[in-house]
mmCIF file of C-alpha atoms in Angstrom:
data_model
loop_
_atom_site.group_PDB
_atom_site.id
_atom_site.type_symbol
_atom_site.label_atom_id
_atom_site.label_comp_id
_atom_site.label_asym_id
_atom_site.label_seq_id
_atom_site.Cartn_x
_atom_site.Cartn_y
_atom_site.Cartn_z
ATOM 1 C CA PHE A 1 -23.051 -13.388 -12.336
ATOM 2 C CA PHE A 2 -24.306 -16.806 -12.893
ATOM 3 C CA LEU A 3 -25.028 -16.042 -16.795
ATOM 4 C CA SER A 4 -21.853 -14.539 -17.229
ATOM 5 C CA LEU A 5 -20.185 -17.383 -15.691
ATOM 6 C CA LYS A 6 -22.187 -19.969 -17.841
ATOM 7 C CA LEU A 7 -21.318 -17.638 -21.255
ATOM 8 C CA GLU A 8 -17.927 -17.817 -19.912
ATOM 9 C CA LYS A 9 -17.799 -21.620 -19.435
ATOM 10 C CA LYS A 10 -19.461 -21.466 -22.970
ATOM 11 C CA THR A 11 -16.931 -19.115 -24.849
ATOM 12 C CA LYS A 12 -14.012 -21.149 -23.065
ATOM 13 C CA GLY A 13 -15.146 -24.355 -24.444
ATOM 14 C CA LYS A 14 -15.907 -23.088 -27.750
ATOM 15 C CA LEU A 15 -12.604 -22.062 -27.838
ATOM 16 C CA GLN A 16 -10.756 -25.015 -26.620
ATOM 17 C CA LYS A 17 -12.247 -27.436 -28.944
ATOM 18 C CA GLN A 18 -10.947 -24.739 -31.258
ATOM 19 C CA ILE A 19 -6.893 -25.456 -30.122
ATOM 20 C CA CYS A 20 -5.063 -27.360 -32.834
ATOM 21 C CA GLN A 21 -3.445 -30.557 -30.649
ATOM 22 C CA VAL A 22 -0.576 -30.986 -33.841
ATOM 23 C CA VAL A 23 0.928 -27.597 -33.322
ATOM 24 C CA LEU A 24 0.122 -27.492 -29.311
ATOM 25 C CA ASP A 25 2.655 -31.074 -28.915
ATOM 26 C CA HIS A 26 5.221 -29.303 -31.275
ATOM 27 C CA PHE A 27 5.151 -26.425 -29.265
ATOM 28 C CA GLU A 28 5.157 -28.153 -25.632
ATOM 29 C CA LYS A 29 8.303 -30.044 -27.249
ATOM 30 C CA GLN A 30 10.136 -27.385 -28.611
ATOM 31 C CA TYR A 31 9.237 -24.654 -25.740
ATOM 32 C CA THR A 32 9.829 -26.737 -22.889
ATOM 33 C CA ALA A 33 13.435 -27.354 -23.895
ATOM 34 C CA GLU A 34 14.042 -23.289 -24.697
ATOM 35 C CA LEU A 35 12.491 -21.697 -22.060
ATOM 36 C CA GLY A 36 12.028 -24.733 -18.862
ATOM 37 C CA ASP A 37 9.549 -23.374 -16.556
ATOM 38 C CA ALA A 38 8.500 -20.385 -17.551
ATOM 39 C CA TRP A 39 6.696 -22.533 -20.493
ATOM 40 C CA SER A 40 3.672 -23.774 -18.426
ATOM 41 C CA SER A 41 2.590 -20.067 -17.447
ATOM 42 C CA VAL A 42 2.767 -19.002 -21.183
ATOM 43 C CA ARG A 43 0.849 -21.883 -22.519
ATOM 44 C CA ASP A 44 -1.777 -21.300 -20.115
ATOM 45 C CA VAL A 45 -2.188 -17.597 -22.037
ATOM 46 C CA LEU A 46 -1.223 -18.104 -25.232
ATOM 47 C CA THR A 47 -4.240 -21.306 -25.275
ATOM 48 C CA SER A 48 -6.739 -19.003 -23.349
ATOM 49 C CA PRO A 49 -8.179 -16.077 -25.996
ATOM 50 C CA TRP A 50 -10.627 -15.253 -23.225
ATOM 51 C CA CYS A 51 -7.623 -13.350 -21.227
ATOM 52 C CA TRP A 52 -5.609 -12.034 -23.805
ATOM 53 C CA GLN A 53 -5.441 -7.967 -23.551
ATOM 54 C CA HIS A 54 -5.472 -5.345 -26.335
ATOM 55 C CA ALA A 55 -4.285 -1.947 -26.084
ATOM 56 C CA LEU A 56 -5.379 1.110 -28.046
ATOM 57 C CA LEU A 57 -2.521 3.326 -29.925
ATOM 58 C CA LEU A 58 -4.089 6.538 -30.577
ATOM 59 C CA ASN A 59 -4.046 8.365 -33.581
ATOM 60 C CA ARG A 60 -1.918 11.586 -33.382
ATOM 61 C CA PHE A 61 -3.492 12.573 -37.034
ATOM 62 C CA SER A 62 -7.584 12.297 -36.169
ATOM 63 C CA PRO A 63 -8.236 12.969 -32.509
ATOM 64 C CA SER A 64 -11.291 12.106 -30.374
ATOM 65 C CA PRO A 65 -12.025 14.706 -27.983
ATOM 66 C CA GLY A 66 -13.299 12.559 -24.549
ATOM 67 C CA LEU A 67 -11.671 9.530 -25.562
ATOM 68 C CA GLU A 68 -9.330 9.594 -23.563
ATOM 69 C CA SER A 69 -11.333 10.164 -20.342
ATOM 70 C CA SER A 70 -13.760 7.296 -21.599
ATOM 71 C CA LEU A 71 -10.435 4.779 -21.344
ATOM 72 C CA ALA A 72 -9.560 6.107 -18.228
ATOM 73 C CA GLU A 73 -13.243 4.995 -16.766
ATOM 74 C CA GLN A 74 -13.155 1.881 -18.176
ATOM 75 C CA GLY A 75 -9.886 0.986 -16.466
ATOM 76 C CA TYR A 76 -7.114 1.986 -18.968
ATOM 77 C CA HIS A 77 -4.106 4.269 -18.229
ATOM 78 C CA PRO A 78 -1.164 5.053 -20.384
ATOM 79 C CA ALA A 79 0.670 1.724 -21.128
ATOM 80 C CA PHE A 80 4.433 3.665 -21.766
ATOM 81 C CA PRO A 81 5.777 5.335 -18.636
ATOM 82 C CA ALA A 82 7.726 8.672 -19.421
ATOM 83 C CA ALA A 83 11.109 7.150 -17.595
ATOM 84 C CA LEU A 84 11.804 5.402 -21.525
ATOM 85 C CA PRO A 85 14.415 6.442 -23.362
ATOM 86 C CA TYR A 86 12.978 7.204 -26.281
ATOM 87 C CA LEU A 87 8.636 7.903 -26.027
ATOM 88 C CA PRO A 88 7.825 11.123 -28.165
ATOM 89 C CA ALA A 89 4.652 13.366 -26.932
ATOM 90 C CA ALA A 90 2.624 12.667 -29.750
ATOM 91 C CA PHE A 91 2.565 8.814 -29.005
ATOM 92 C CA ARG A 92 0.013 8.091 -26.691
ATOM 93 C CA CYS A 93 -1.083 4.367 -26.282
ATOM 94 C CA TYR A 94 -3.371 3.128 -23.824
ATOM 95 C CA SER A 95 -3.846 -0.808 -22.184
ATOM 96 C CA ARG A 96 -5.509 -2.238 -18.795
ATOM 97 C CA THR A 97 -4.933 -5.408 -17.005
ATOM 98 C CA ALA A 98 -8.580 -7.126 -17.292
ATOM 99 C CA PRO A 99 -9.130 -8.993 -20.550
ATOM 100 C CA GLY A 100 -11.283 -7.682 -22.958
ATOM 101 C CA ARG A 101 -11.111 -6.031 -26.275
ATOM 102 C CA PHE A 102 -12.468 -2.282 -27.260
ATOM 103 C CA PRO A 103 -14.992 -1.554 -30.069
ATOM 104 C CA ALA A 104 -12.519 -1.883 -33.445
ATOM 105 C CA GLN A 105 -13.643 0.739 -35.931
ATOM 106 C CA LYS A 106 -14.339 0.187 -39.370
ATOM 107 C CA HIS A 107 -12.774 0.990 -42.385
ATOM 108 C CA GLN A 108 -14.372 3.551 -43.907
ATOM 109 C CA PRO A 109 -12.697 5.656 -47.173
ATOM 110 C CA GLY A 110 -12.178 9.214 -46.557
ATOM 111 C CA ARG A 111 -12.293 8.486 -42.917
ATOM 112 C CA LEU A 112 -9.678 8.538 -40.399
ATOM 113 C CA LYS A 113 -9.790 6.112 -37.762
ATOM 114 C CA GLY A 114 -8.993 7.451 -34.041
ATOM 115 C CA TYR A 115 -7.180 4.310 -32.334
ATOM 116 C CA TYR A 116 -5.379 1.263 -33.793
ATOM 117 C CA LEU A 117 -6.514 -2.271 -31.739
ATOM 118 C CA LEU A 118 -3.107 -4.089 -30.896
ATOM 119 C CA ASN A 119 -0.966 -6.311 -28.779
ATOM 120 C CA ALA A 120 1.311 -3.719 -26.210
ATOM 121 C CA ALA A 121 4.219 -5.292 -27.001
ATOM 122 C CA SER A 122 4.236 -5.128 -30.954
ATOM 123 C CA LEU A 123 4.901 -1.334 -30.010
ATOM 124 C CA LEU A 124 8.575 -2.018 -28.344
ATOM 125 C CA PRO A 125 9.987 -2.560 -31.656
ATOM 126 C CA VAL A 126 9.044 1.029 -32.833
ATOM 127 C CA LEU A 127 9.822 2.828 -30.095
ATOM 128 C CA ALA A 128 13.230 1.028 -29.948
ATOM 129 C CA LEU A 129 14.367 1.943 -33.584
ATOM 130 C CA GLU A 130 14.114 5.241 -31.800
ATOM 131 C CA VAL A 131 13.115 7.507 -35.470
ATOM 132 C CA ARG A 132 13.549 11.169 -35.263
ATOM 133 C CA ASP A 133 11.963 13.951 -38.119
ATOM 134 C CA GLY A 134 13.563 13.851 -41.430
ATOM 135 C CA GLU A 135 15.189 10.076 -41.250
ATOM 136 C CA ASP A 136 14.939 8.142 -43.807
ATOM 137 C CA VAL A 137 13.133 4.989 -42.700
ATOM 138 C CA LEU A 138 12.662 1.948 -44.095
ATOM 139 C CA ASP A 139 9.696 -0.944 -43.130
ATOM 140 C CA LEU A 140 10.934 -3.791 -45.026
ATOM 141 C CA CYS A 141 7.583 -6.156 -44.357
ATOM 142 C CA ALA A 142 5.313 -3.478 -43.076
ATOM 143 C CA ALA A 143 1.884 -5.333 -43.654
ATOM 144 C CA PRO A 144 -0.274 -5.262 -42.143
ATOM 145 C CA GLY A 145 0.395 -2.411 -41.178
ATOM 146 C CA GLY A 146 0.049 -1.247 -37.307
ATOM 147 C CA LYS A 147 3.823 -0.758 -37.150
ATOM 148 C CA SER A 148 4.233 1.704 -39.949
ATOM 149 C CA VAL A 149 1.090 3.702 -38.237
ATOM 150 C CA ALA A 150 2.734 3.646 -34.643
ATOM 151 C CA ILE A 151 6.471 4.801 -36.296
ATOM 152 C CA LEU A 152 4.073 7.743 -37.992
ATOM 153 C CA GLN A 153 3.270 8.810 -34.356
ATOM 154 C CA CYS A 154 6.731 9.427 -33.431
ATOM 155 C CA ALA A 155 8.261 11.044 -36.048
ATOM 156 C CA TRP A 156 7.681 12.487 -39.691
ATOM 157 C CA PRO A 157 10.553 10.126 -41.835
ATOM 158 C CA GLY A 158 12.378 12.500 -44.404
ATOM 159 C CA HIS A 159 11.444 9.379 -46.690
ATOM 160 C CA PHE A 160 9.445 6.604 -45.161
ATOM 161 C CA HIS A 161 9.024 3.126 -47.496
ATOM 162 C CA CYS A 162 6.583 0.344 -46.404
ATOM 163 C CA ASN A 163 7.226 -2.722 -47.838
ATOM 164 C CA GLU A 164 5.743 -5.748 -48.481
ATOM 165 C CA TYR A 165 5.887 -8.541 -50.674
ATOM 166 C CA ASP A 166 2.916 -10.470 -50.134
ATOM 167 C CA ASP A 167 0.562 -8.870 -52.750
ATOM 168 C CA MET A 168 -2.935 -9.628 -50.337
ATOM 169 C CA ARG A 169 -0.932 -8.033 -47.525
ATOM 170 C CA SER A 170 0.199 -5.171 -49.634
ATOM 171 C CA ARG A 171 -3.412 -4.321 -50.077
ATOM 172 C CA TRP A 172 -4.378 -4.744 -46.754
ATOM 173 C CA LEU A 173 -0.891 -2.301 -45.939
ATOM 174 C CA GLU A 174 -2.480 0.659 -48.081
ATOM 175 C CA GLN A 175 -5.982 0.362 -46.473
ATOM 176 C CA THR A 176 -4.373 0.741 -43.330
ATOM 177 C CA ILE A 177 -2.238 4.051 -44.326
ATOM 178 C CA GLU A 178 -5.652 4.921 -46.053
ATOM 179 C CA SER A 179 -7.232 4.672 -42.543
ATOM 180 C CA PHE A 180 -4.895 6.292 -40.558
ATOM 181 C CA ILE A 181 -2.956 9.087 -42.382
ATOM 182 C CA PRO A 182 -4.247 11.866 -43.935
ATOM 183 C CA ASP A 183 -3.566 12.705 -47.734
ATOM 184 C CA PRO A 184 -0.987 15.163 -47.736
ATOM 185 C CA LEU A 185 1.051 12.924 -45.845
ATOM 186 C CA ILE A 186 -0.049 9.873 -47.332
ATOM 187 C CA ASN A 187 1.787 11.235 -50.544
ATOM 188 C CA LEU A 188 4.982 11.198 -48.944
ATOM 189 C CA ILE A 189 4.714 7.364 -48.245
ATOM 190 C CA ALA A 190 5.938 5.049 -50.753
ATOM 191 C CA VAL A 191 4.080 1.351 -50.326
ATOM 192 C CA SER A 192 6.208 -1.070 -52.638
ATOM 193 C CA LYS A 193 5.442 -4.864 -53.383
ATOM 194 C CA LEU A 194 9.680 -6.016 -53.447
ATOM 195 C CA ASP A 195 10.762 -9.261 -52.497
ATOM 196 C CA GLY A 196 12.486 -7.697 -49.267
ATOM 197 C CA ARG A 197 15.566 -9.933 -49.748
ATOM 198 C CA GLN A 198 16.366 -7.917 -52.963
ATOM 199 C CA ILE A 199 15.726 -4.163 -51.584
ATOM 200 C CA GLY A 200 19.920 -3.770 -50.073
ATOM 201 C CA ASP A 201 20.908 -4.229 -53.513
ATOM 202 C CA LEU A 202 18.518 -2.180 -55.350
ATOM 203 C CA GLN A 203 18.579 0.260 -52.366
ATOM 204 C CA PRO A 204 21.890 0.473 -51.000
ATOM 205 C CA GLU A 205 22.685 2.239 -48.033
ATOM 206 C CA CYS A 206 19.540 4.498 -48.319
ATOM 207 C CA TYR A 207 18.384 4.706 -44.929
ATOM 208 C CA ASP A 208 18.947 5.559 -41.682
ATOM 209 C CA LYS A 209 16.577 2.975 -39.548
ATOM 210 C CA VAL A 210 15.422 -0.142 -40.779
ATOM 211 C CA LEU A 211 12.383 -1.979 -39.356
ATOM 212 C CA VAL A 212 13.010 -6.568 -40.323
ATOM 213 C CA ASP A 213 9.193 -7.075 -38.164
ATOM 214 C CA ALA A 214 10.216 -10.594 -39.825
ATOM 215 C CA PRO A 215 7.729 -13.301 -41.440
ATOM 216 C CA CYS A 216 7.448 -15.971 -38.415
ATOM 217 C CA SER A 217 5.971 -18.756 -36.954
ATOM 218 C CA ASN A 218 3.406 -16.536 -35.363
ATOM 219 C CA ASP A 219 2.730 -18.888 -31.805
ATOM 220 C CA ARG A 220 -0.540 -16.953 -31.314
ATOM 221 C CA SER A 221 -2.273 -17.759 -34.295
ATOM 222 C CA TRP A 222 -0.830 -21.382 -35.149
ATOM 223 C CA LEU A 223 -2.303 -22.655 -32.378
ATOM 224 C CA PHE A 224 -5.814 -21.799 -33.274
ATOM 225 C CA SER A 225 -5.572 -23.409 -37.127
ATOM 226 C CA ALA A 226 -8.459 -24.673 -37.793
ATOM 227 C CA ASP A 227 -7.268 -27.038 -40.391
ATOM 228 C CA PRO A 228 -4.906 -29.721 -39.061
ATOM 229 C CA GLN A 229 -3.182 -30.613 -42.694
ATOM 230 C CA GLN A 230 -2.275 -26.623 -43.251
ATOM 231 C CA ALA A 231 -1.041 -27.018 -39.584
ATOM 232 C CA VAL A 232 1.157 -30.210 -40.442
ATOM 233 C CA LEU A 233 2.996 -28.153 -43.600
ATOM 234 C CA ARG A 234 3.477 -24.430 -41.678
ATOM 235 C CA LEU A 235 5.720 -27.068 -39.162
ATOM 236 C CA MET A 236 7.051 -28.801 -41.892
ATOM 237 C CA GLN A 237 8.125 -25.311 -43.663
ATOM 238 C CA ARG A 238 8.663 -23.733 -39.872
ATOM 239 C CA LYS A 239 12.778 -24.892 -40.144
ATOM 240 C CA GLU A 240 12.972 -22.864 -43.503
ATOM 241 C CA LEU A 241 12.039 -19.632 -42.247
ATOM 242 C CA SER A 242 15.251 -18.212 -40.072
ATOM 243 C CA SER A 243 17.118 -18.271 -43.610
ATOM 244 C CA LEU A 244 14.408 -16.345 -45.040
ATOM 245 C CA GLN A 245 14.671 -14.221 -41.937
ATOM 246 C CA PHE A 246 18.762 -13.973 -42.019
ATOM 247 C CA GLN A 247 18.373 -13.250 -45.541
ATOM 248 C CA LEU A 248 16.198 -10.205 -44.837
ATOM 249 C CA LEU A 249 18.403 -9.090 -42.334
ATOM 250 C CA ARG A 250 21.099 -9.258 -44.721
ATOM 251 C CA SER A 251 19.271 -7.142 -47.292
ATOM 252 C CA ALA A 252 18.676 -4.610 -44.056
ATOM 253 C CA VAL A 253 22.010 -4.552 -43.591
ATOM 254 C CA LYS A 254 22.647 -3.785 -46.785
ATOM 255 C CA ALA A 255 20.403 -1.127 -47.354
ATOM 256 C CA LEU A 256 21.190 0.722 -44.102
ATOM 257 C CA ARG A 257 23.639 3.625 -44.133
ATOM 258 C CA PRO A 258 27.028 3.422 -41.817
ATOM 259 C CA GLY A 259 25.610 4.877 -38.487
ATOM 260 C CA GLY A 260 22.311 3.621 -39.149
ATOM 261 C CA SER A 261 20.265 0.948 -36.615
ATOM 262 C CA LEU A 262 18.215 -1.507 -37.660
ATOM 263 C CA VAL A 263 15.539 -3.592 -35.312
ATOM 264 C CA TYR A 264 14.641 -6.983 -35.804
ATOM 265 C CA SER A 265 11.346 -8.347 -34.391
ATOM 266 C CA THR A 266 9.234 -11.262 -34.266
ATOM 267 C CA CYS A 267 6.036 -12.476 -32.802
ATOM 268 C CA THR A 268 7.414 -16.166 -32.003
ATOM 269 C CA LEU A 269 8.888 -17.862 -28.687
ATOM 270 C CA SER A 270 11.191 -19.688 -31.363
ATOM 271 C CA ARG A 271 15.222 -19.595 -30.564
ATOM 272 C CA ALA A 272 15.652 -20.728 -33.847
ATOM 273 C CA GLU A 273 13.711 -17.537 -35.239
ATOM 274 C CA ASN A 274 14.545 -15.153 -32.880
ATOM 275 C CA SER A 275 18.486 -15.043 -31.168
ATOM 276 C CA ASP A 276 20.395 -17.976 -33.462
ATOM 277 C CA VAL A 277 19.278 -15.487 -36.688
ATOM 278 C CA ILE A 278 20.932 -12.477 -34.556
ATOM 279 C CA ASN A 279 23.818 -14.327 -33.767
ATOM 280 C CA LEU A 280 24.439 -15.805 -37.218
ATOM 281 C CA ILE A 281 23.941 -11.633 -39.086
ATOM 282 C CA LEU A 282 26.688 -10.498 -36.095
ATOM 283 C CA SER A 283 29.058 -13.775 -36.816
ATOM 284 C CA SER A 284 28.482 -12.925 -40.958
ATOM 285 C CA CYS A 285 28.760 -9.470 -41.092
ATOM 286 C CA SER A 286 31.427 -7.728 -39.564
ATOM 287 C CA ASN A 287 30.324 -4.180 -40.054
ATOM 288 C CA VAL A 288 27.194 -5.196 -37.522
ATOM 289 C CA MET A 289 27.536 -4.223 -34.060
ATOM 290 C CA PRO A 290 24.699 -4.808 -31.045
ATOM 291 C CA VAL A 291 22.801 -2.210 -29.648
ATOM 292 C CA ASP A 292 21.898 -1.975 -25.844
ATOM 293 C CA ILE A 293 18.345 -2.322 -25.444
ATOM 294 C CA SER A 294 18.347 -3.324 -21.382
ATOM 295 C CA GLY A 295 17.398 0.174 -20.427
ATOM 296 C CA MET A 296 13.953 0.027 -22.684
ATOM 297 C CA ALA A 297 13.307 -3.212 -20.609
ATOM 298 C CA ARG A 298 13.766 -2.021 -17.730
ATOM 299 C CA ALA A 299 11.879 1.064 -18.063
ATOM 300 C CA VAL A 300 8.713 -0.882 -19.092
ATOM 301 C CA SER A 301 8.823 -3.917 -16.961
ATOM 302 C CA GLN A 302 5.893 -2.716 -14.804
ATOM 303 C CA GLU A 303 4.008 -3.741 -17.936
ATOM 304 C CA PHE A 304 5.903 -6.858 -19.283
ATOM 305 C CA THR A 305 7.419 -10.046 -18.609
ATOM 306 C CA PHE A 306 10.897 -10.521 -20.125
ATOM 307 C CA LEU A 307 12.798 -13.589 -20.626
ATOM 308 C CA SER A 308 15.554 -13.952 -18.442
ATOM 309 C CA GLY A 309 18.845 -14.805 -19.399
ATOM 310 C CA THR A 310 18.614 -12.412 -22.724
ATOM 311 C CA GLN A 311 21.712 -10.671 -23.978
ATOM 312 C CA GLN A 312 21.305 -7.037 -23.613
ATOM 313 C CA HIS A 313 20.625 -6.354 -27.301
ATOM 314 C CA GLU A 314 18.056 -8.162 -27.146
ATOM 315 C CA LEU A 315 14.274 -9.036 -25.808
ATOM 316 C CA LEU A 316 11.679 -11.633 -25.629
ATOM 317 C CA VAL A 317 8.549 -10.661 -23.735
ATOM 318 C CA LEU A 318 6.626 -13.649 -22.747
ATOM 319 C CA PRO A 319 3.250 -13.463 -22.087
ATOM 320 C CA GLU A 320 1.410 -13.930 -18.611
ATOM 321 C CA LYS A 321 -1.827 -13.514 -16.813
ATOM 322 C CA GLY A 322 -2.741 -9.751 -15.894
ATOM 323 C CA ARG A 323 0.256 -9.191 -18.966
ATOM 324 C CA ALA A 324 -0.774 -11.353 -21.273
ATOM 325 C CA TRP A 325 1.208 -9.185 -23.870
ATOM 326 C CA GLY A 326 3.347 -11.088 -26.453
ATOM 327 C CA PRO A 327 5.304 -13.182 -27.565
ATOM 328 C CA MET A 328 7.593 -10.251 -29.082
ATOM 329 C CA TYR A 329 11.542 -10.811 -29.988
ATOM 330 C CA VAL A 330 13.183 -7.323 -30.142
ATOM 331 C CA ALA A 331 16.920 -7.102 -30.898
ATOM 332 C CA LYS A 332 18.775 -3.998 -32.269
ATOM 333 C CA LEU A 333 22.107 -3.662 -34.384
ATOM 334 C CA LYS A 334 24.012 -0.930 -36.052
ATOM 335 C CA LYS A 335 25.792 -0.408 -39.314
ATOM 336 C CA VAL A 336 29.378 0.715 -38.325
ATOM 337 C CA SER A 337 30.523 1.191 -41.984
ATOM 338 C CA SER A 338 30.061 0.179 -45.735
ATOM 339 C CA THR A 339 31.346 -3.447 -45.922
#
C-alpha cells in the first residue's frame, strides 16, 4: 500500500511539473468568468491526469470472446443506458468510475482491433447524430477516426465520407479505419483530404447527416503543452478558431440535404468556440433550426455531469472526479430548406 502511495505521489509530482502555467492562467481567467463556481472542480480534474478515466468502445467487426466478462470482473459496466432515445444494439461501450487505462492494442496491418479506448463523452456527438442504415453521412473533420469508427458501430451508411484536411492526421485516420473496419466495408468508405470549408460548395446537398467535430482549443492537452512558447502561440491563435469553426459549419449546412441534420462538437469549454458559433450560424442561416437533445442528456445524467443553463439543442459535459469525462460540447441542428 505504502509503495503504491509513493508511486502515486511520484506520478503526481512528475505530472504536476508538466502543467503549462501560461495556459492554466489563461483558462483560470476565462473559465472563472464563463463557468462560475463549476470551474474550480473542473480545473481539479483537468490538472490531475491520474484521476482521468477511459472507456472502451467494442468493435462489432472483431468480437473478442470473454472480453465483456473480463471487463465486468474489473468493475466496468455498460456506459450508456438502454433508455437512450438512440442506442443501436451493436453499439457497446464500457466504462468504470475508477481511474486508469485499459491496455491499448497496437496497430497490426491486416488485423482488426477488438476495442477503441476513448473519453466516453466523445461518443455523445455520434449518438446525437442518430445515423440509420443506408443514410449518406459526412464526417467533416474525421481524424483521428474514433467518431467515424463509432458511427460504423451504430449503422452502415449508404455512403460514408470521412474527410481530414491535415496530412499527418489524415494518415492517422486511414490507419484507424484500417484497424477497425474489415476490407469489404473499407471499400465503401471515401477518405479525402479536402478543405472542410469548401466541401459544401463542392458537394452541395449530398448528405443526410453531417458530423462537424471541429478543430478547437483542446483544453486537456493544451494544459500540458511541453513548450511554453508554443502554448503562447496557441493562445494567440485561439481567437481565430471560432471563425474557422463557423466556416466549417456553414460548409456543413450547404452539404446537407433539406431535412438532414448535423451535429457540431468540440472538446473545449470555451463559449466562443461553442454556443457563440452555434448562435452565429442560427442567426445567419435562415434555413437551419435547432434540434432538442435534452432527452439524450437526461438519459445519460447518471454517467455525465452537464453545465446547467444551456439551451435545449446543446449540452456541455464538465469533468468531475468519478465522472472525469469531457470537456465535450454537443449541439444539433436541422436543415429545413435549400436556402
